mmCIF file of C-alpha atoms in Angstrom:
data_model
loop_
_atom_site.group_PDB
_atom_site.id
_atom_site.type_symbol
_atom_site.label_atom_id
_atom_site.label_comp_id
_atom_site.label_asym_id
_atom_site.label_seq_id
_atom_site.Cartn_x
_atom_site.Cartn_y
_atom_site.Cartn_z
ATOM 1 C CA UNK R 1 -90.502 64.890 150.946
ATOM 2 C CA UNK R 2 -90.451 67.059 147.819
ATOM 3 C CA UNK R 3 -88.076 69.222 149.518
ATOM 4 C CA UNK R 4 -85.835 66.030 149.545
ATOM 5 C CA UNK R 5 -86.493 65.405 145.781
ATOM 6 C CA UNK R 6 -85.837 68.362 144.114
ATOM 7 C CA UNK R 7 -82.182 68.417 144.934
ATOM 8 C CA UNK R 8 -81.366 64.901 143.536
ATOM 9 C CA UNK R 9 -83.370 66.377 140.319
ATOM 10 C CA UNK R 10 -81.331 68.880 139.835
ATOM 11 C CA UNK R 11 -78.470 67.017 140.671
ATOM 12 C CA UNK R 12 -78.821 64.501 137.529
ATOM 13 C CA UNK R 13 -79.574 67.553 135.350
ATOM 14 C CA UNK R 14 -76.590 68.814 136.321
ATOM 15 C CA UNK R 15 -74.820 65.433 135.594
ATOM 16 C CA UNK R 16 -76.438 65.546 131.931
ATOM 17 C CA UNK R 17 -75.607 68.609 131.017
ATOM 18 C CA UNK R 18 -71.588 67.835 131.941
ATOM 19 C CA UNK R 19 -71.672 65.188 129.562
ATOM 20 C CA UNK R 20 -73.631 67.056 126.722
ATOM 21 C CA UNK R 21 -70.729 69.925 127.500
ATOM 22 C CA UNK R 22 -67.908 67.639 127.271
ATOM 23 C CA UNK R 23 -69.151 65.994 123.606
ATOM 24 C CA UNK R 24 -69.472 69.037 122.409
ATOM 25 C CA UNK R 25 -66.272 70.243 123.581
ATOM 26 C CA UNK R 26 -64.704 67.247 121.749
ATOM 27 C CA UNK R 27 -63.451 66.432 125.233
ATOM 28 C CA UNK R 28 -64.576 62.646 124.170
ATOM 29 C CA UNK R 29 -66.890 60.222 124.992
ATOM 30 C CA UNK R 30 -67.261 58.392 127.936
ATOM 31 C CA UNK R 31 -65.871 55.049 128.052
ATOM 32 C CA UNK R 32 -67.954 52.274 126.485
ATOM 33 C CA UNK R 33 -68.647 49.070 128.647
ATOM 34 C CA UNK R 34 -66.672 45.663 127.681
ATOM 35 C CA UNK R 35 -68.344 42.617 128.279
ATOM 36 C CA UNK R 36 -65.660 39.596 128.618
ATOM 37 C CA UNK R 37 -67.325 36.388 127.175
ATOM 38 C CA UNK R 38 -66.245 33.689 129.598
ATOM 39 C CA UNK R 39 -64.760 30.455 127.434
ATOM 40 C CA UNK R 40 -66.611 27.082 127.948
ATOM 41 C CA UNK R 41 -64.553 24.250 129.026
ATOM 42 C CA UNK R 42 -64.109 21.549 126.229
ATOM 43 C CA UNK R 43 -63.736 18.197 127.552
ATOM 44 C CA UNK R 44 -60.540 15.926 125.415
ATOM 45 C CA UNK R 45 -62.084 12.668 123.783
ATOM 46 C CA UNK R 46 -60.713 9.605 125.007
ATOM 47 C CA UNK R 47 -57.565 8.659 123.418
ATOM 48 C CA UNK R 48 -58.163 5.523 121.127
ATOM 49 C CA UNK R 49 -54.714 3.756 119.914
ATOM 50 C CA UNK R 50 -53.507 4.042 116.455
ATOM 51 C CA UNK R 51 -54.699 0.520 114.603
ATOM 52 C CA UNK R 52 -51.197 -1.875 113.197
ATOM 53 C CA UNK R 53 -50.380 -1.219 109.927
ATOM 54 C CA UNK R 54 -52.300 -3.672 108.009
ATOM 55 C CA UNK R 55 -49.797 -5.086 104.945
ATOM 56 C CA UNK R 56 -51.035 -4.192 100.874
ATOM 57 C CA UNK R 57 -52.436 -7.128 99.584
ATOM 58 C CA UNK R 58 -50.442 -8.972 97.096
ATOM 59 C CA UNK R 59 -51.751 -7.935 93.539
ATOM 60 C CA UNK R 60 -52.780 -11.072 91.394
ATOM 61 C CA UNK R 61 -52.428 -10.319 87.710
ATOM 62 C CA UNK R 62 -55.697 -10.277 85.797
ATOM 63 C CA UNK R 63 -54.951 -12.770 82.448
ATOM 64 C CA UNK R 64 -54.712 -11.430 79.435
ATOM 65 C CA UNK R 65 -57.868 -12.576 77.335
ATOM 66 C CA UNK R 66 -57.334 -13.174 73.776
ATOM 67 C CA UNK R 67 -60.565 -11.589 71.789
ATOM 68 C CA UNK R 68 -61.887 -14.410 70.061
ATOM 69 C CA UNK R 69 -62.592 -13.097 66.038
ATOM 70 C CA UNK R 70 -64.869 -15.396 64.402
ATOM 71 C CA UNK R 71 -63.967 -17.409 61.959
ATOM 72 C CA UNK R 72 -60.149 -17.572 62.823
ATOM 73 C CA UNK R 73 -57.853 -19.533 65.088
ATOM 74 C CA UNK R 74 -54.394 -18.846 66.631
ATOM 75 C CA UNK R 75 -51.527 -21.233 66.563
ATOM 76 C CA UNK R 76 -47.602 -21.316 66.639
ATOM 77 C CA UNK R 77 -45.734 -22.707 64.247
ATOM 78 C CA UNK R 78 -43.662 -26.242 66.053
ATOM 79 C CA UNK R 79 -40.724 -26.172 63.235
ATOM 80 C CA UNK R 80 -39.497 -24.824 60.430
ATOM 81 C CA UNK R 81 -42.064 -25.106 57.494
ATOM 82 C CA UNK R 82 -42.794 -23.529 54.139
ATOM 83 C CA UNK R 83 -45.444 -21.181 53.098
ATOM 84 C CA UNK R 84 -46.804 -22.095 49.738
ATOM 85 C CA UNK R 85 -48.799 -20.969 47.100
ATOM 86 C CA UNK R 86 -51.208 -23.297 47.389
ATOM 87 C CA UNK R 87 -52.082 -27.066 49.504
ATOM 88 C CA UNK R 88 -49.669 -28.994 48.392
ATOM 89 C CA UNK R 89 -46.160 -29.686 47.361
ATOM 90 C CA UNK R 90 -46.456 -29.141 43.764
ATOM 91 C CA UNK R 91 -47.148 -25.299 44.866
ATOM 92 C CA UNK R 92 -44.131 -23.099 44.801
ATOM 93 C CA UNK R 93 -42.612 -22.140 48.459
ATOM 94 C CA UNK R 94 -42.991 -18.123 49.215
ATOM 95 C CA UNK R 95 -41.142 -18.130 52.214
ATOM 96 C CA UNK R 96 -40.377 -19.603 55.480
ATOM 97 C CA UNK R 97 -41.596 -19.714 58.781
ATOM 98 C CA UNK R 98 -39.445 -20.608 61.848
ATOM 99 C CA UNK R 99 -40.198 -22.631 64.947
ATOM 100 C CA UNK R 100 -42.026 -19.785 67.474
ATOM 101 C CA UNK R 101 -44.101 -17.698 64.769
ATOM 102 C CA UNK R 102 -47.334 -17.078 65.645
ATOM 103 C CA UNK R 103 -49.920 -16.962 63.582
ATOM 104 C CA UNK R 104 -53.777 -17.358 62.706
ATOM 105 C CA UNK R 105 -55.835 -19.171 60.358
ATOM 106 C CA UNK R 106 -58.542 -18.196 58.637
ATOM 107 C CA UNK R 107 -59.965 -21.140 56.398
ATOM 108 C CA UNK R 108 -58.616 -24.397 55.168
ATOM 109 C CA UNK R 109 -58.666 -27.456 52.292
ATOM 110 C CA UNK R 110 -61.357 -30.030 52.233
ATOM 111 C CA UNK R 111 -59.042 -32.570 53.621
ATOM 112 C CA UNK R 112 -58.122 -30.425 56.484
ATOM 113 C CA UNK R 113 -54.451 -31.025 55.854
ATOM 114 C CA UNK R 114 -53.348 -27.509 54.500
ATOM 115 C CA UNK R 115 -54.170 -24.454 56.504
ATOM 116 C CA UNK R 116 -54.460 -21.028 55.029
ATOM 117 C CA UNK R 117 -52.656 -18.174 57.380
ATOM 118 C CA UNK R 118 -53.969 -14.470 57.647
ATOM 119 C CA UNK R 119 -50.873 -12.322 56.056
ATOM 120 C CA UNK R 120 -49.046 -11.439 56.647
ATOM 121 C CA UNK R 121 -47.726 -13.748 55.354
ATOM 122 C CA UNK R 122 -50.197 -15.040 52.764
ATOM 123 C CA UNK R 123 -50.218 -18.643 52.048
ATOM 124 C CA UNK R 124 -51.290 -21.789 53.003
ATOM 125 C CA UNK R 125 -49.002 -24.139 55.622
ATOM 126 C CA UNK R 126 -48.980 -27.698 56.264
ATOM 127 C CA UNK R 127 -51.477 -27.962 59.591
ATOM 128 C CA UNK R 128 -48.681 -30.497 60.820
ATOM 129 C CA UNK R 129 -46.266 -27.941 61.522
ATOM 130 C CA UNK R 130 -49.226 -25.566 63.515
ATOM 131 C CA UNK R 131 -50.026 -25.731 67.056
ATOM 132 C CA UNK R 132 -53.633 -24.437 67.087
ATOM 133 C CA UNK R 133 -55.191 -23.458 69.774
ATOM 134 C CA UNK R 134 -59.003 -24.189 68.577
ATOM 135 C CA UNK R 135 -60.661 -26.579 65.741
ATOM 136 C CA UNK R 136 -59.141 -26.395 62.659
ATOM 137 C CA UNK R 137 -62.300 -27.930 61.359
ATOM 138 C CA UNK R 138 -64.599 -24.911 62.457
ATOM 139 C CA UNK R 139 -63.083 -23.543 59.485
ATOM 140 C CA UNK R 140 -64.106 -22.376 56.063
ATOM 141 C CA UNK R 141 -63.138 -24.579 53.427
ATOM 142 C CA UNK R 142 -61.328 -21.938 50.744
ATOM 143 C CA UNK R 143 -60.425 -22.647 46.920
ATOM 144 C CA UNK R 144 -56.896 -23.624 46.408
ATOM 145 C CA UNK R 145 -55.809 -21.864 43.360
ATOM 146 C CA UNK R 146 -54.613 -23.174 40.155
ATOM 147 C CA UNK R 147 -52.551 -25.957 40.087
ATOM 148 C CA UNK R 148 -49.073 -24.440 38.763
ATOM 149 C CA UNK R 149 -48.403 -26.003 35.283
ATOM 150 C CA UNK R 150 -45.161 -27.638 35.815
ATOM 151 C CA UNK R 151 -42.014 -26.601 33.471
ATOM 152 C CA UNK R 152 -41.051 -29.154 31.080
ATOM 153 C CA UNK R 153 -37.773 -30.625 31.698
ATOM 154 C CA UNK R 154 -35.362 -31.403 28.647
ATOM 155 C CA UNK R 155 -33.214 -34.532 29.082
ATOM 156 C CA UNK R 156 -29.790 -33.307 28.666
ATOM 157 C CA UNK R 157 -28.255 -33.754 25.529
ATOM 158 C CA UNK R 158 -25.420 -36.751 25.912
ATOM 159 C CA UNK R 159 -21.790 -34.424 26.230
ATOM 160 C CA UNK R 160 -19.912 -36.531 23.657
ATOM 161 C CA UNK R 161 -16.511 -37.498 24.840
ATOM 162 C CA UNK R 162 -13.929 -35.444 23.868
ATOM 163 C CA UNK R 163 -11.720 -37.394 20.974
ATOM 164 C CA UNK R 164 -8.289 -38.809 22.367
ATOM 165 C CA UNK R 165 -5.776 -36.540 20.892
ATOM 166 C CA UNK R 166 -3.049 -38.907 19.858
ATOM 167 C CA UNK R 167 0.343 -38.516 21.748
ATOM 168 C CA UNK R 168 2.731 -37.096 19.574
ATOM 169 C CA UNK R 169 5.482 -39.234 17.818
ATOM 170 C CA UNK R 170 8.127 -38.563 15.489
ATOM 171 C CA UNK R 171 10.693 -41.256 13.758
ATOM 172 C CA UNK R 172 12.904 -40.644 11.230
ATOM 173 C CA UNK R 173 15.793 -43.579 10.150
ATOM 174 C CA UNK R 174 17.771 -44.794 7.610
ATOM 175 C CA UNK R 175 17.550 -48.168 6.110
ATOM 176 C CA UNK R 176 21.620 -48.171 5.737
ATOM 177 C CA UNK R 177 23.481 -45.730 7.846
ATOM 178 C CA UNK R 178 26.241 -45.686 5.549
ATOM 179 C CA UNK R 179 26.699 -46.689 1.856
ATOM 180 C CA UNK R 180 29.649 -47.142 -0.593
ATOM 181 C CA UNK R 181 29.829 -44.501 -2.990
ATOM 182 C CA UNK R 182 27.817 -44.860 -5.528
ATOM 183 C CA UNK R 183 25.107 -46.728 -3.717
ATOM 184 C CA UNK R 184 21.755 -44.879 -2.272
ATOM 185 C CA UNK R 185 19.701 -45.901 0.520
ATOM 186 C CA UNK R 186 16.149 -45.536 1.754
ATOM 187 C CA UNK R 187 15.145 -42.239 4.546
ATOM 188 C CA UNK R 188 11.842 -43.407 6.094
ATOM 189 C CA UNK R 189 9.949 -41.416 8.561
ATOM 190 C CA UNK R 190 6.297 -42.153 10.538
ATOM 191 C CA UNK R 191 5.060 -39.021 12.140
ATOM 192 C CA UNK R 192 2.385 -38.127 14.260
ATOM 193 C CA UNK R 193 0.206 -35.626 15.736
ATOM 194 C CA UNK R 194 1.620 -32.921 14.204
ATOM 195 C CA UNK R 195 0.874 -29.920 11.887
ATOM 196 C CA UNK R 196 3.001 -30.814 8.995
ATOM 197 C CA UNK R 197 6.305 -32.908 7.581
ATOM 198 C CA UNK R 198 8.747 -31.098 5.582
ATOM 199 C CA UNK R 199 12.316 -33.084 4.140
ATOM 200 C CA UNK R 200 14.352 -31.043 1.605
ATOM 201 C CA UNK R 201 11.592 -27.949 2.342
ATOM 202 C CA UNK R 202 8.746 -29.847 0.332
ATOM 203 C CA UNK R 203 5.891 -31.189 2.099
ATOM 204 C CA UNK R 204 5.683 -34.684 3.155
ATOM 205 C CA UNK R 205 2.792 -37.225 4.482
ATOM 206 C CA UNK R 206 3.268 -38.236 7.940
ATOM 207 C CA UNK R 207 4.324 -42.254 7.169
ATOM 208 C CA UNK R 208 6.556 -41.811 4.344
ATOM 209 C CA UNK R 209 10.194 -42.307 2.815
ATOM 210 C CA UNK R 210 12.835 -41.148 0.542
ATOM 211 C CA UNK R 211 16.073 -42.899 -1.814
ATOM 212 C CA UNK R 212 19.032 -40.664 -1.320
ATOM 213 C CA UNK R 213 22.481 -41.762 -3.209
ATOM 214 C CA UNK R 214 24.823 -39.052 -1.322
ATOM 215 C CA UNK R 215 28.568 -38.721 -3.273
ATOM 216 C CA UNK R 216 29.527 -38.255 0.423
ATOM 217 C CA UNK R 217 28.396 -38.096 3.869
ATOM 218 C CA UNK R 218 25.766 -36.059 4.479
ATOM 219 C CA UNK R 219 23.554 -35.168 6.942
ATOM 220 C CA UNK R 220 20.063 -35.345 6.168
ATOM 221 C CA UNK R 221 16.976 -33.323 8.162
ATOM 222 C CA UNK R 222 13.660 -34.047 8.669
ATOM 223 C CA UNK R 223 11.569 -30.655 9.560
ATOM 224 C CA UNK R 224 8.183 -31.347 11.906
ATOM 225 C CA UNK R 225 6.271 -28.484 13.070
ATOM 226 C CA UNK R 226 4.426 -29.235 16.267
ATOM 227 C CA UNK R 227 1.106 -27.024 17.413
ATOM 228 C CA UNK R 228 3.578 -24.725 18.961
ATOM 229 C CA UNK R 229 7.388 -24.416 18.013
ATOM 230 C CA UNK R 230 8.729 -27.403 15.835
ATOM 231 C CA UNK R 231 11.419 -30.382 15.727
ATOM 232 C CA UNK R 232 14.399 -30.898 13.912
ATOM 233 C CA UNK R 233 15.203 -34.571 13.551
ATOM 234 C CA UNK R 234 19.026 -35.173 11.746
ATOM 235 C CA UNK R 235 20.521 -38.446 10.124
ATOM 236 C CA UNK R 236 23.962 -38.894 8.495
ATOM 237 C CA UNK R 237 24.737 -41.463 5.775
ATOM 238 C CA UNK R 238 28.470 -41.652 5.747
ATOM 239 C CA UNK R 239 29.972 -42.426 2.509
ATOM 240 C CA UNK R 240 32.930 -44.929 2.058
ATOM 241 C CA UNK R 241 35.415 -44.948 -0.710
ATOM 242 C CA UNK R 242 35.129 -47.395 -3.776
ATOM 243 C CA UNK R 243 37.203 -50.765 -3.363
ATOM 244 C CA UNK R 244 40.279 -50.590 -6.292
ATOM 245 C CA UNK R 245 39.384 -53.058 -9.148
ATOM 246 C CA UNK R 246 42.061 -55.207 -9.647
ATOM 247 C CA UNK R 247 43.284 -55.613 -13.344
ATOM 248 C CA UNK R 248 42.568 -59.556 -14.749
ATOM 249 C CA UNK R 249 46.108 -61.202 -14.992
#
């Protein structure tokens, strides 16, 4: 039995020292042992349908709240109305506010007739022209301001009427339009409206006359200057012979 053993000894120190000889040799080592991991089956989940589409609800819109401010209330103005300096009439209009304006109120008059607006603008409106959207009489009463002194009107002085100018009016005749030598007869004239009256280049009155006892016919002018040129008016007093006196028998 130890015969038996001794050779297998010797036989795995044999096998030893071949693998101590071939490291060192650099004749590599031997080859290492891979252990393959064997993969686990994994069992699919059940397939589970894909759920319908499910429509967006339909979005509401939230109102808009108005902040309430103390003291104030909103309105709109419901037609055209004036913005005065004061509540009442006998204040002087600032400006104008159209049908559509919004606004707000921040106090009014003791009769709760006249509203005063937050500017801008600044003034106070007639509350029945406003729309309000609260109780005007939650409000503050505020002092109206002065009372405007009013301007004193002047009666206007009477326009006197403007004097008729008379028409103008020019006449110039003779009493005789023709004389016997030796006689004369009267030049008479009545003008009007006129700057001045000349005959024979001396100034005349504007009703007046003249004697003239021409030798012969002769033309006589009367000179009238007008308030812009002038007028000639002419007459001529012919002049007939003497009648022969007969000698007494």
């Amino acid at each position: 039995m130890r015969q038996s053993r001794i050779p297998f000894l010797g036989l795995f120190a044999l096998a030893a020292v071949s693998l101590l000889g071939c490291n060192a040799l650099g004749l590599g080592s031997p080859p290492s042992l891979q252990i393959r991991a064997t993969a686990t089956a994994t069992e699919r989940p059940p397939f589970t349908p894909r759920p319908t589409d499910t429509p967006w609800p339909t979005l509401t819109p939230v109102p808009t709240v108005v902040p309430v401010t103390p003291g104030v209330v909103s309105g709109v103005i419901t037609s055209t109305v004036n913005v005065r300096l004061g509540p009442g009439t006998n204040y002087p209009a600032m400006t104008k506010l159209t049908k559509g304006t919004k606004i707000n109120v921040r106090g009014r008059d003791v009769e709760n007739q006249w509203l005063v607006l937050i500017p801008p603008p600044n003034g106070w409106v007639n509350r029945d022209y406003i729309s309000l959207n609260g109780d005007a009489s939650t409000l503050p009463v505020m002092d109206a301001p002065p009372t405007p002194i009013p301007t004193p009107t002047f009666a206007p002085s009477p326009t006197p009427q403007p004097t008729a100018t008379p028409p103008m009016y020019v006449d110039f005749r003779a009493d005789a339009p023709w004389v016997i030598a030796g006689q004369c007869t009267t030049l008479r004239w009545d003008v009007e409206a006129v700057r001045g009256v000349y005959f024979n280049r001396q100034g005349q009155p504007g009703h007046g006359s003249q004697d003239v006892c021409p030798a012969q016919t002769q033309t006589f002018v009367l000179h009238v200057v007008l308030n812009s040129g002038y007028l000639d008016r002419a007459i001529t007093v012919a002049v007939l012979p003497a009648l022969p006196t007969q000698a007494k028998p």
